[in-house]
XYZ file of N, CA, C and O in Angstrom:
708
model
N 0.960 19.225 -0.129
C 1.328 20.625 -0.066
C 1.044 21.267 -1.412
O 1.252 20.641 -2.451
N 0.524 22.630 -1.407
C 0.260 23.140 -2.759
C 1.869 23.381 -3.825
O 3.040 23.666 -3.570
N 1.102 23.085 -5.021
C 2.341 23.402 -6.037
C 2.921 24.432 -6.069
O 2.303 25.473 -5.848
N 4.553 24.444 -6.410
C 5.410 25.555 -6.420
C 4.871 26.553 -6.728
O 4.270 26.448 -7.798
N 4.767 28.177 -5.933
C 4.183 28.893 -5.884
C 2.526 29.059 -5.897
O 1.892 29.915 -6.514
N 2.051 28.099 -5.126
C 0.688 27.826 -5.113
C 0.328 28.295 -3.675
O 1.251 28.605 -2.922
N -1.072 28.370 -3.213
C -1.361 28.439 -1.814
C -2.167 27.836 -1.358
O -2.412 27.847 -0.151
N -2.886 27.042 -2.357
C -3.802 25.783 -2.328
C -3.314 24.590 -1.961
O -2.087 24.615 -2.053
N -3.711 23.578 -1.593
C -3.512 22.187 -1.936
C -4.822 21.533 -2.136
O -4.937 20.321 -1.957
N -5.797 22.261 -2.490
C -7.194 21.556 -2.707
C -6.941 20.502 -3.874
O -6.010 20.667 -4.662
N -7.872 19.328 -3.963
C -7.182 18.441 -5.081
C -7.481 19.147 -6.836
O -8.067 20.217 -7.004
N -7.174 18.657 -7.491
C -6.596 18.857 -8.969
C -5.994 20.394 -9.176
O -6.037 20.855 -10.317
N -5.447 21.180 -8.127
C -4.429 22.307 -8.308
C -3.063 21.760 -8.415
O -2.273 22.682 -8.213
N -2.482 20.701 -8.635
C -1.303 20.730 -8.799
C -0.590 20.285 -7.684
O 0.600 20.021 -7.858
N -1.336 20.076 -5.986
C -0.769 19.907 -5.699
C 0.123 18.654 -5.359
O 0.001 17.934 -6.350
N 0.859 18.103 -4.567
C 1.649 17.455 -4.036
C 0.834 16.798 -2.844
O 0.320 17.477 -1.954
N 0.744 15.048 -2.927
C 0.130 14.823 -1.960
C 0.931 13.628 -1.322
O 1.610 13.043 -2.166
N 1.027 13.118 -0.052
C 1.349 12.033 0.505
C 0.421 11.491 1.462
O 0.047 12.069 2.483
N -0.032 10.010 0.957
C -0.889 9.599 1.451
C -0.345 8.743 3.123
O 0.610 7.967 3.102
N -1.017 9.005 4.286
C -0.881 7.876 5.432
C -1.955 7.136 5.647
O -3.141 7.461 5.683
N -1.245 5.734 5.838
C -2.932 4.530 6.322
C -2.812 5.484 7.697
O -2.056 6.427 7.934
N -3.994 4.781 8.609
C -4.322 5.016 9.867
C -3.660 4.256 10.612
O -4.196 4.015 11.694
N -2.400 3.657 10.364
C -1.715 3.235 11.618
C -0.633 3.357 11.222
O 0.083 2.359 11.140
N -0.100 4.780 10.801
C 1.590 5.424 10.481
C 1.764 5.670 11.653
O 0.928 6.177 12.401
N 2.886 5.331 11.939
C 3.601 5.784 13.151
C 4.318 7.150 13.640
O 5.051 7.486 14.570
N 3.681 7.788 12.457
C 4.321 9.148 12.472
C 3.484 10.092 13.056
O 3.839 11.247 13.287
N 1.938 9.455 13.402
C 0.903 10.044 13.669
C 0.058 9.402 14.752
O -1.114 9.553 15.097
N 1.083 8.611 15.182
C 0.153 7.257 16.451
C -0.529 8.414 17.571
O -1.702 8.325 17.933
N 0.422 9.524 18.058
C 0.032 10.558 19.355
C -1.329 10.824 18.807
O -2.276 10.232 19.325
N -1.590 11.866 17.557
C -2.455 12.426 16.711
C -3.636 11.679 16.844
O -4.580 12.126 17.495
N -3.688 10.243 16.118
C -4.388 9.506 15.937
C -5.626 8.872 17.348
O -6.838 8.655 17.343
N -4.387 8.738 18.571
C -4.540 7.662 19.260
C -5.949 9.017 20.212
O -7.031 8.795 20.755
N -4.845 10.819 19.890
C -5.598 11.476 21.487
C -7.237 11.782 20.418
O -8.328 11.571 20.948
N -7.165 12.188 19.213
C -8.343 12.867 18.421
C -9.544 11.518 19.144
O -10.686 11.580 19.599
N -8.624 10.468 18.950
C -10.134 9.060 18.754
C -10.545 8.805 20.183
O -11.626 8.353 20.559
N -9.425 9.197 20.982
C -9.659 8.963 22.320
C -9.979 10.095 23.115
O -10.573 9.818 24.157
N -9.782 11.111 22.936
C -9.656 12.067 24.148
C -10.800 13.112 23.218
O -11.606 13.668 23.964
N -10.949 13.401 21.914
C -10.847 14.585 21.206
C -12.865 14.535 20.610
O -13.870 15.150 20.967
N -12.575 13.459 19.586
C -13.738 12.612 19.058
C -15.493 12.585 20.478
O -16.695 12.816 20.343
N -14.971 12.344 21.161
C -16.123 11.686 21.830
C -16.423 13.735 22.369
O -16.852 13.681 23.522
N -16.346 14.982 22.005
C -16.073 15.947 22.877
C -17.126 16.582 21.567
O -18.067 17.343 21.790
N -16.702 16.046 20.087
C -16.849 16.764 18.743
C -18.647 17.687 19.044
O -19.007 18.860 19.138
N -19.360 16.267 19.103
C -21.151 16.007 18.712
C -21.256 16.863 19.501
O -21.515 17.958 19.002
N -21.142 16.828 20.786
C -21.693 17.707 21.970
C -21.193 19.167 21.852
O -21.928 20.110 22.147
N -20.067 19.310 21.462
C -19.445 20.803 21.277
C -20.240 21.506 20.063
O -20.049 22.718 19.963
N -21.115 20.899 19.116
C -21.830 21.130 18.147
C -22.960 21.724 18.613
O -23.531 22.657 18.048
N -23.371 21.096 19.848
C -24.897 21.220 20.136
C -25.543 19.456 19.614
O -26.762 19.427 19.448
N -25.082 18.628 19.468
C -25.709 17.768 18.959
C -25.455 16.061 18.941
O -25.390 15.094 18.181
N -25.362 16.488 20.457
C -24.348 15.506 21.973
C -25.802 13.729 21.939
O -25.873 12.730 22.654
N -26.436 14.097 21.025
C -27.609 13.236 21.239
C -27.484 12.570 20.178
O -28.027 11.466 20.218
N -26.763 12.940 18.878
C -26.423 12.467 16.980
C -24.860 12.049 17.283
O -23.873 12.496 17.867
N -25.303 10.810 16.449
C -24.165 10.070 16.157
C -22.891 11.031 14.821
O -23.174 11.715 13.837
N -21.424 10.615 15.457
C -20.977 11.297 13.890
C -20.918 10.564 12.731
O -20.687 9.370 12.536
N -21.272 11.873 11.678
C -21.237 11.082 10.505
C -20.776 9.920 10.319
O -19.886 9.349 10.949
N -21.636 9.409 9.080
C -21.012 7.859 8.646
C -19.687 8.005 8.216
O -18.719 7.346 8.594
N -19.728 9.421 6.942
C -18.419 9.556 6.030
C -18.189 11.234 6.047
O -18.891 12.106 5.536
N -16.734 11.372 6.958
C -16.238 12.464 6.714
C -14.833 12.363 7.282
O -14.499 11.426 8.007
N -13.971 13.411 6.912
C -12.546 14.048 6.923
C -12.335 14.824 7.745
O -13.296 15.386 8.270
N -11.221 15.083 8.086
C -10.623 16.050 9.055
C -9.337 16.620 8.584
O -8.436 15.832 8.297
N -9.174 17.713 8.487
C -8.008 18.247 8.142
C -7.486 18.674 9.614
O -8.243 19.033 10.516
N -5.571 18.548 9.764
C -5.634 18.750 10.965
C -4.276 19.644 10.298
O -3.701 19.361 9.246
N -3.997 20.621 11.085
C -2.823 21.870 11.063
C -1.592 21.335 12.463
O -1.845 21.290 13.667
N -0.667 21.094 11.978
C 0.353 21.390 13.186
C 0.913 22.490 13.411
O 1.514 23.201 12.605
N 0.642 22.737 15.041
C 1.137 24.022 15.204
C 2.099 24.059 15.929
O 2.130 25.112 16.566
N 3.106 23.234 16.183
C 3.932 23.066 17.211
C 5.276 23.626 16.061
O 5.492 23.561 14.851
N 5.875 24.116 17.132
C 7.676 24.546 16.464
C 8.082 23.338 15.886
O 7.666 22.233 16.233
N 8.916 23.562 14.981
C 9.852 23.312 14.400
C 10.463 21.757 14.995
O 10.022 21.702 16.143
N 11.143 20.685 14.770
C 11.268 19.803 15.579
C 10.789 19.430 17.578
O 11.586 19.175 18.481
N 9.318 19.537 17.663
C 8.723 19.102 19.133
C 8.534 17.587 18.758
O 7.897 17.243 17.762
N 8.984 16.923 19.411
C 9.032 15.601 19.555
C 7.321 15.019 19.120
O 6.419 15.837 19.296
N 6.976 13.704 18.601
C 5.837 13.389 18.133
C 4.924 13.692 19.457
O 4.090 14.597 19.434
N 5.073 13.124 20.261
C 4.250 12.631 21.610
C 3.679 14.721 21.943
O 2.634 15.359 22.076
N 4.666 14.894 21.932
C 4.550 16.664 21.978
C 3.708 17.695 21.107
O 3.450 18.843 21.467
N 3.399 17.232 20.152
C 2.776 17.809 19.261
C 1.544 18.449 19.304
O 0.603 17.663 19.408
N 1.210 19.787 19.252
C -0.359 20.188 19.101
C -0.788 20.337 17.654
O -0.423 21.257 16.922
N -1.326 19.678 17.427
C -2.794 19.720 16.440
C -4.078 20.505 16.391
O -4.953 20.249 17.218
N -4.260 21.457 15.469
C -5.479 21.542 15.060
C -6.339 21.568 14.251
O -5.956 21.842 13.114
N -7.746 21.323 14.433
C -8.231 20.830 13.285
C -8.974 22.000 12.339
O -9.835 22.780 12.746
N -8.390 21.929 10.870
C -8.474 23.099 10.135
C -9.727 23.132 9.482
O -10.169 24.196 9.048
N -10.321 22.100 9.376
C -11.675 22.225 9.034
C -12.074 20.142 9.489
O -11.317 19.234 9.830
N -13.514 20.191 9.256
C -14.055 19.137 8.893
C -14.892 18.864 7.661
O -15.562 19.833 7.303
N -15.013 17.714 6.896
C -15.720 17.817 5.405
C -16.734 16.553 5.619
O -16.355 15.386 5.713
N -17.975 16.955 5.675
C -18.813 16.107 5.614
C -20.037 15.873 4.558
O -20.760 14.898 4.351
N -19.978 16.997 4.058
C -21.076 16.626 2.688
C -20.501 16.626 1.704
O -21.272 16.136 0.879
N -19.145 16.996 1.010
C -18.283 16.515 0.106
C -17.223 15.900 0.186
O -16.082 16.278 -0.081
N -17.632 14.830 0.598
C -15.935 14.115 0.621
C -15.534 12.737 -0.591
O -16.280 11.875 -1.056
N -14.504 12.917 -0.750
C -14.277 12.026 -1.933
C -13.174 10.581 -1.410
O -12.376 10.579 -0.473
N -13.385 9.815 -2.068
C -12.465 9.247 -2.493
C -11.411 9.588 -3.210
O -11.467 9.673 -4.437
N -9.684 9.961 -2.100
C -8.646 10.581 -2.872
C -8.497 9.561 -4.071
O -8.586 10.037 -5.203
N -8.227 7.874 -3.898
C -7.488 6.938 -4.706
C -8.297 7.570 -6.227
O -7.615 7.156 -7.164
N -9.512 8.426 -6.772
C -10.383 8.341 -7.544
C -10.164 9.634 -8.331
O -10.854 10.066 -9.255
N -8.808 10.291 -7.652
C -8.557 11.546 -8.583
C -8.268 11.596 -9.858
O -8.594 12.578 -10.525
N -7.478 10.328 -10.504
C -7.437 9.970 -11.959
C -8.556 10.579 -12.722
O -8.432 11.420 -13.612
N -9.843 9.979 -12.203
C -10.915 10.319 -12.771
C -11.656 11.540 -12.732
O -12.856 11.675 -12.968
N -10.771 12.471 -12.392
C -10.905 13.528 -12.247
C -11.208 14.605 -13.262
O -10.097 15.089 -13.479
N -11.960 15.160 -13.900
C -11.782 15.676 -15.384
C -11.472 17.098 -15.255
O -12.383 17.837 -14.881
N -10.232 17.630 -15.527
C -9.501 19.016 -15.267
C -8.933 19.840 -17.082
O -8.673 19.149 -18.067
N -8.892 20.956 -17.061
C -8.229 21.501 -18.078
C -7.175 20.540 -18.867
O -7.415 20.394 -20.066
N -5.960 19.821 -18.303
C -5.343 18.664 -19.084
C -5.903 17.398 -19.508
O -5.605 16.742 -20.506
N -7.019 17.073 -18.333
C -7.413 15.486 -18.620
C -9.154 15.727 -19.031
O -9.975 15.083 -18.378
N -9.523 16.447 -19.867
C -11.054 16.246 -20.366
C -11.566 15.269 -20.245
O -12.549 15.086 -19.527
N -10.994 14.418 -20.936
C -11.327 12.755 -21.071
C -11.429 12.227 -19.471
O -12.476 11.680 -19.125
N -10.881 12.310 -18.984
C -10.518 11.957 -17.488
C -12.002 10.959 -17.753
O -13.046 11.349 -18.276
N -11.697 9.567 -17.204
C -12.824 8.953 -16.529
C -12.724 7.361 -15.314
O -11.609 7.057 -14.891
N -13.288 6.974 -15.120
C -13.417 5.993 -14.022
C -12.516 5.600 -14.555
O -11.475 6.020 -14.049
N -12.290 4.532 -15.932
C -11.005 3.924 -16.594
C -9.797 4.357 -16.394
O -8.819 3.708 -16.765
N -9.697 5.617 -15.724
C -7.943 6.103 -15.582
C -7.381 5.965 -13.999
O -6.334 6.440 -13.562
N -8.329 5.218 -13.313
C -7.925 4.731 -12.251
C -7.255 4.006 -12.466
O -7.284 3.384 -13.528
N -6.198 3.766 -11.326
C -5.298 2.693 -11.206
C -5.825 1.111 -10.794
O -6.293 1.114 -9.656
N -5.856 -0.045 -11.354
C -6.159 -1.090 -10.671
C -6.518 -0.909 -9.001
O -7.602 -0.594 -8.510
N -5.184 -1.230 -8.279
C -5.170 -0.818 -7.036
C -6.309 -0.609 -6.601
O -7.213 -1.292 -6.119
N -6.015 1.197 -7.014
C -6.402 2.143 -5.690
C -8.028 1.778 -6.428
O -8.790 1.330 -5.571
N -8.456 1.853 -7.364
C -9.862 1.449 -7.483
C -10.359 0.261 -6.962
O -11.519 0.309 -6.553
N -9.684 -0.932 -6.867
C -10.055 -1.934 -5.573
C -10.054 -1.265 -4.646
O -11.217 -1.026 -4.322
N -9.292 -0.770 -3.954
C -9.561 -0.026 -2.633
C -10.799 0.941 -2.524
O -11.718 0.872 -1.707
N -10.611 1.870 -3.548
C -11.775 2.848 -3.714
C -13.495 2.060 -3.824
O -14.597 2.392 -3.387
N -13.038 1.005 -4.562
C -14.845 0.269 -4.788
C -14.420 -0.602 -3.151
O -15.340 -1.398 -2.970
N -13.722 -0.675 -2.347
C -13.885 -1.442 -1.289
C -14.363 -0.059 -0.106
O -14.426 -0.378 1.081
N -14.532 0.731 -0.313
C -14.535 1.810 1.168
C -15.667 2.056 0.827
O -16.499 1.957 1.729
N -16.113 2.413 -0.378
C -17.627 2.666 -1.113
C -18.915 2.095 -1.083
O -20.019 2.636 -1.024
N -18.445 0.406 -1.154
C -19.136 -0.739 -0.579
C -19.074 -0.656 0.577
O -20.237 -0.872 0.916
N -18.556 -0.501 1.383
C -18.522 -0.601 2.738
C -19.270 0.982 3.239
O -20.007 0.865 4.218
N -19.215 1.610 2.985
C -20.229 2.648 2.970
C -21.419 2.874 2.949
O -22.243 3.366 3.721
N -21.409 2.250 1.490
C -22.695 2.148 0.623
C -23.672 1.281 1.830
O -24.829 1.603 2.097
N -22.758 -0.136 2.623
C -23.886 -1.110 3.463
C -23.891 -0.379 4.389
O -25.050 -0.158 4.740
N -23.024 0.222 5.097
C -23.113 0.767 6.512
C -24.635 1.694 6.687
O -25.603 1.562 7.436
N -24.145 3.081 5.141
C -25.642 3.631 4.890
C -26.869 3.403 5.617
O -27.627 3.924 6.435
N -26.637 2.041 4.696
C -28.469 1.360 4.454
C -29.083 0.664 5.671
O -30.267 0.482 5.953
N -27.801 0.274 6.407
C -28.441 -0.238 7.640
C -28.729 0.567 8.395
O -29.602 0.319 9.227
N -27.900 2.176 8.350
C -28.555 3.537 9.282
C -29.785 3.711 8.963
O -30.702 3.550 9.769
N -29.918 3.996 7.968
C -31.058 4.923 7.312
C -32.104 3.915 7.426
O -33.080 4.428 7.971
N -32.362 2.315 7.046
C -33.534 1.453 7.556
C -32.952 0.271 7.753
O -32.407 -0.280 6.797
N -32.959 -0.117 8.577
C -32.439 -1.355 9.477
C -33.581 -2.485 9.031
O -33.200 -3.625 8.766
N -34.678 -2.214 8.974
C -35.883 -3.040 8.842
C -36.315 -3.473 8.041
O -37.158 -4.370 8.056
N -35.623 -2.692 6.698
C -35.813 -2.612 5.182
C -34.636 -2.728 4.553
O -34.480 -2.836 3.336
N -33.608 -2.701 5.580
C -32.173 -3.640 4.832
C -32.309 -4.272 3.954
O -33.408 -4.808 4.095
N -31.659 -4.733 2.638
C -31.533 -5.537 1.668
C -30.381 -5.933 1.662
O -29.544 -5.272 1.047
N -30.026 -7.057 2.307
C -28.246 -7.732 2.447
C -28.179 -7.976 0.658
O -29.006 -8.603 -0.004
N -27.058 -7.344 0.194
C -26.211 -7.982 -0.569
C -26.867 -9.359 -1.493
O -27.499 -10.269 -0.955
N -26.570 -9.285 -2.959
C -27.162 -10.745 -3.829
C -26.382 -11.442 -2.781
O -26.057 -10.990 -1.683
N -26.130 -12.603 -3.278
C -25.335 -14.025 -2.499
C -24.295 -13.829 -3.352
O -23.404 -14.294 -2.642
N -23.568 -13.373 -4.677
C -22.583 -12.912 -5.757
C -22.139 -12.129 -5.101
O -21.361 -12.386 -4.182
N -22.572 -10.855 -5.452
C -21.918 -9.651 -4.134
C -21.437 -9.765 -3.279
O -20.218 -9.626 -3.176
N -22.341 -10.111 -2.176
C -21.677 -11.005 -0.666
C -19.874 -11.593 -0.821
O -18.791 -11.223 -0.369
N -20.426 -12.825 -1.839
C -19.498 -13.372 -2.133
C -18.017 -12.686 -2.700
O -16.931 -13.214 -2.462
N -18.135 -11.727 -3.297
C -17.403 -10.808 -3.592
C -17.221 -10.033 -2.949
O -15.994 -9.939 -2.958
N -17.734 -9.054 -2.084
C -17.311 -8.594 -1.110
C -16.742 -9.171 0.428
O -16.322 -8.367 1.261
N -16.777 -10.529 0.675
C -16.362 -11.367 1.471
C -14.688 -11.487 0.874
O -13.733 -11.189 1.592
N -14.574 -11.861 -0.220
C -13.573 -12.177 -0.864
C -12.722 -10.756 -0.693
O -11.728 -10.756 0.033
N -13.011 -9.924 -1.166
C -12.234 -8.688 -0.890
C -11.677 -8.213 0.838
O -10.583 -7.760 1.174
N -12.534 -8.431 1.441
C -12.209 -7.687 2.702
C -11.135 -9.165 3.248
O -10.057 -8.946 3.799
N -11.623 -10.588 2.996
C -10.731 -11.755 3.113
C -9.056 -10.907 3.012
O -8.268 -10.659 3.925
N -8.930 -10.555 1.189
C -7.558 -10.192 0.856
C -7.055 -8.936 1.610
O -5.860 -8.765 1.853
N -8.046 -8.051 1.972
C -7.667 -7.003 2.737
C -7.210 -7.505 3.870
O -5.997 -7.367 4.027
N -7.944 -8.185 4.929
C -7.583 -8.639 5.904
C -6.247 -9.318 5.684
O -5.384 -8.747 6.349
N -5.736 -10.420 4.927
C -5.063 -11.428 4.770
C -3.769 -9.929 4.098
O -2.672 -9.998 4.653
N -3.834 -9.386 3.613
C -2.432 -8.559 3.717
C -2.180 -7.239 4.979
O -1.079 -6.696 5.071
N -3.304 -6.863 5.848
C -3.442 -6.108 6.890
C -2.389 -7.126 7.768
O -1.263 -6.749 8.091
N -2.865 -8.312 8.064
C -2.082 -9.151 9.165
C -0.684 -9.697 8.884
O 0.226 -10.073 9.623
N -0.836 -9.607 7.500
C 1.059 -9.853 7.022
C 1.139 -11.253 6.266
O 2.136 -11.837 5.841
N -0.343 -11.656 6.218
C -0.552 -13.154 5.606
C -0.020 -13.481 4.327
O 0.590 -14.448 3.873
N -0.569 -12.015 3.720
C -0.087 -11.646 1.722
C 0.628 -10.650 1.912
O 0.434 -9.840 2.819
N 1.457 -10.596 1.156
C 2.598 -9.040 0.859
C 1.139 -8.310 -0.116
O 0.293 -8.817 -0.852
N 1.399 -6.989 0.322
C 0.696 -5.773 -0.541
C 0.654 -6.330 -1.894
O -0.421 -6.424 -2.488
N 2.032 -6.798 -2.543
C 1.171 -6.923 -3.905
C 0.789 -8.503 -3.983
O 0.134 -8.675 -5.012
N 0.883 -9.163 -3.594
C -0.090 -10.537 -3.594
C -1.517 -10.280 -3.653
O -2.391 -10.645 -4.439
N -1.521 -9.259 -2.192
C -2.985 -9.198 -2.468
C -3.342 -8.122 -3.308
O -4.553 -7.978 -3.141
N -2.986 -7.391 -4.023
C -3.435 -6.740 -5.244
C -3.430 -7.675 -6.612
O -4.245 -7.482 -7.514
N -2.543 -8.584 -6.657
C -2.531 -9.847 -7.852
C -4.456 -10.695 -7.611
O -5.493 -10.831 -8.260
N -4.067 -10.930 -6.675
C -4.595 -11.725 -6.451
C -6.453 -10.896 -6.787
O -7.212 -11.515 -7.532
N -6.953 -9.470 -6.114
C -7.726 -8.655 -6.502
C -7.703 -8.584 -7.841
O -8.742 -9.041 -8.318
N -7.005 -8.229 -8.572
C -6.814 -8.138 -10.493
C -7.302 -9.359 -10.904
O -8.078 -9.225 -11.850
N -7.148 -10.452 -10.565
C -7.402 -11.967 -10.186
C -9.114 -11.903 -10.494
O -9.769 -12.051 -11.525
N -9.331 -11.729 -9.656
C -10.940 -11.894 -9.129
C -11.790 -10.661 -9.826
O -13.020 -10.604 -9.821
N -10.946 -9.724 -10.402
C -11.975 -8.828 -11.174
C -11.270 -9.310 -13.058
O -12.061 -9.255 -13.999
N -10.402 -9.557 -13.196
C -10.297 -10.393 -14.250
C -9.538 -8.723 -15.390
O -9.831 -8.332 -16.520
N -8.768 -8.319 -14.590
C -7.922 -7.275 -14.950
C -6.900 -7.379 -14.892
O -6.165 -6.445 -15.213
């Protein structure tokens, strides 16, 4: 939400943000009708029912329902979509604004920059296999190996194997931070 007396919440205004994974329960209705019912309606309502959607983009969604309507009840709409600028939120540290000049990659948090170099990589391959499948270049056998290892700890605290910060120890671990 934008900062006290603000009307923004675009990022580095000050505002106030709270982050949800994709399986909060506060948003299962939201989540479950956009991917199921909503999503498959998007391309074609464009004109462009024949193109896949983007690899990497956002959705801002507005609730418009009164005041306490039960979750399941809820209407949603979507206030915009962002597809040629979208960022990595975890990467706002590095953000360079009127207070933080200096601002750079280094003022990331451990963490969220594992996470952030994990969605990026995973991006970055998804990309390359769109754009030439034929001319793919898999990963050194290091990389691989490192990126195997990461999505391992992701996985292994997704299923409840590692507590959240195990597998962030354990990431600091393997990048030697």
């Amino acid at each position: 939400k934008p900062k006290e007396g603000g009307i923004s919440a675009v990022g580095g205004t000050g505002s106030v943000y709270t982050y949800y994974g994709p399986n909060e329960k506060k948003f299962a209705s939201l989540t479950n009708n956009f991917a199921t019912i909503d999503l498959p309606k998007i391309m074609p309502a464009l004109g462009l029912g024949d193109e896949p959607i983007p690899l990497w983009w956002t959705s801002d969604f507005i609730n418009s329902s009164p005041p306490g309507t039960a979750a399941k009840d809820e209407k949603w709409i979507v206030g915009e979509f962002n597809c040629s600028c979208v960022g990595i939120s975890k990467c706002l540290p590095a953000y360079c604004k009127a207070d933080t000049p200096n601002a750079s990659f280094f003022d990331i948090p451990v963490k969220d920059l594992m996470e952030a170099m994990y969605l990026g990589n995973l991006m970055g391959q998804k990309a390359l296999r769109i754009l030439d499948v034929s001319n793919y270049n898999a990963p050194s056998p290091s990389a691989a190996d490192v990126i195997c290892r990461i999505e391992g700890i992701i996985g292994a605290v997704a299923s409840g194997v590692l507590s959240e910060t195990e597998g962030w120890n354990i990431l600091a671990k393997l990048f030697d931070v």
